[in-house]
Tab-separated table of C-alpha atoms in Angstrom:
chain	number	residue	atom	x	y	z
B	29	MET	CA	10.069	1.625	-52.207
B	30	HIS	CA	8.858	0.687	-48.740
B	31	ASN	CA	10.533	2.311	-45.727
B	32	PRO	CA	11.112	-0.302	-42.966
B	33	PHE	CA	11.200	2.439	-40.346
B	34	ASP	CA	7.531	3.211	-40.981
B	35	THR	CA	6.632	-0.297	-39.849
B	36	ILE	CA	8.845	0.035	-36.774
B	37	ASN	CA	7.324	3.416	-35.894
B	38	ALA	CA	3.818	2.027	-36.279
B	39	ARG	CA	4.603	-0.893	-33.975
B	40	LEU	CA	6.247	1.397	-31.419
B	41	SER	CA	3.202	3.649	-31.437
B	42	ASN	CA	0.985	0.609	-30.889
B	43	LEU	CA	3.175	-0.574	-27.999
B	44	GLU	CA	3.112	2.897	-26.464
B	45	ALA	CA	-0.682	2.996	-26.615
B	46	LEU	CA	-0.958	-0.461	-25.047
B	47	THR	CA	1.515	0.467	-22.304
B	48	LEU	CA	-0.405	3.643	-21.471
B	49	GLU	CA	-3.649	1.664	-21.339
B	50	ALA	CA	-2.095	-0.927	-19.021
B	51	LEU	CA	-0.714	1.794	-16.746
B	52	SER	CA	-4.108	3.445	-16.641
B	53	CYS	CA	-5.702	0.160	-15.557
B	54	LEU	CA	-3.046	-0.376	-12.887
B	55	ARG	CA	-3.506	3.119	-11.478
B	56	THR	CA	-7.262	2.725	-11.155
B	57	THR	CA	-6.788	-0.669	-9.488
B	58	ALA	CA	-4.183	0.717	-7.084
B	59	THR	CA	-6.394	3.610	-6.012
B	60	ALA	CA	-9.320	1.255	-5.491
B	61	ALA	CA	-7.347	-0.760	-2.939
B	62	PRO	CA	-9.461	-1.716	0.046
B	63	GLU	CA	-9.200	0.691	2.956
B	64	VAL	CA	-10.362	-1.999	5.383
B	65	GLY	CA	-8.435	-5.220	5.775
B	66	GLY	CA	-7.276	-7.902	8.092
B	67	ILE	CA	-4.005	-8.664	9.787
B	68	GLU	CA	-2.206	-8.610	6.425
B	69	LEU	CA	-3.111	-4.936	5.935
B	70	ALA	CA	-1.890	-4.161	9.451
B	71	GLN	CA	1.399	-5.927	8.698
B	72	GLN	CA	1.794	-4.032	5.443
B	73	VAL	CA	1.171	-0.603	6.990
B	74	THR	CA	3.021	-1.028	10.292
B	75	ARG	CA	5.747	-3.484	9.225
B	76	LEU	CA	5.173	-5.396	12.473
B	77	SER	CA	4.991	-9.165	12.851
B	78	LYS	CA	1.714	-11.005	13.420
B	79	PRO	CA	2.565	-11.923	17.035
B	80	ARG	CA	3.416	-8.282	17.824
B	81	LEU	CA	0.173	-7.079	16.242
B	82	TYR	CA	-1.866	-9.650	18.159
B	83	ALA	CA	-0.166	-8.508	21.392
B	84	LEU	CA	-1.016	-4.868	20.603
B	85	VAL	CA	-4.625	-5.833	19.839
B	86	SER	CA	-4.853	-7.747	23.107
B	87	ALA	CA	-3.514	-4.727	25.021
B	88	ARG	CA	-5.793	-2.418	22.996
B	89	GLY	CA	-2.698	-0.560	21.889
B	90	ILE	CA	-3.557	-0.395	18.193
B	91	PRO	CA	-6.804	0.774	16.551
B	92	HIS	CA	-8.874	-2.179	15.372
B	93	ALA	CA	-12.364	-3.617	15.205
B	94	LYS	CA	-13.418	-7.158	15.882
B	95	ARG	CA	-16.422	-8.939	14.437
B	96	GLY	CA	-16.684	-12.503	15.664
B	97	ASN	CA	-13.221	-14.020	15.400
B	98	LYS	CA	-12.053	-11.664	12.656
B	99	LEU	CA	-9.931	-8.547	13.193
B	100	TYR	CA	-10.391	-5.513	10.963
B	101	PHE	CA	-8.030	-2.608	10.490
B	102	THR	CA	-8.405	0.569	8.462
B	103	ARG	CA	-5.466	1.997	6.564
B	104	ALA	CA	-6.244	5.544	7.738
B	105	ASP	CA	-6.353	4.540	11.430
B	106	LEU	CA	-3.132	2.535	11.155
B	107	THR	CA	-1.342	5.374	9.366
B	108	ALA	CA	-2.491	7.833	12.033
B	109	TRP	CA	-1.353	5.411	14.752
B	110	VAL	CA	2.097	5.079	13.182
B	111	ASN	CA	2.399	8.856	12.725
B	112	ALA	CA	1.358	9.480	16.341
B	113	GLY	CA	4.412	7.513	17.464
B	114	LYS	CA	6.882	9.746	15.639
B	115	ARG	CA	9.349	11.670	17.721
B	116	GLY	CA	10.014	15.317	17.045
B	117	GLU	CA	13.474	16.694	16.338
B	118	ASN	CA	13.634	18.539	19.679
B	119	GLU	CA	12.610	15.449	21.612
B	120	THR	CA	15.343	13.243	20.163
B	121	ALA	CA	17.972	15.970	20.700
B	122	ALA	CA	16.914	16.347	24.361
B	123	ASN	CA	17.255	12.576	24.934
B	124	ALA	CA	20.752	12.408	23.451
């Protein structure tokens, strides 16, 4: 007599293996994300609009590089720039 649960367990094991393989591929792709990008990367990291970013670039208020007509941003520089703008707890309490 054939147990139908054996077939189900075999298929679930196969699905689990495929899922783990897919997750492994996604993790390696996510970690290999480009550290240098254009205005889209700057928007993603800073959550600012394109016009605001262009104004900051024009005023040299945000770290960037320019090669020809193309702007380049690095994720590390943008993250450091965002973190440098954080206010401390004592500073916000003094302003209140």
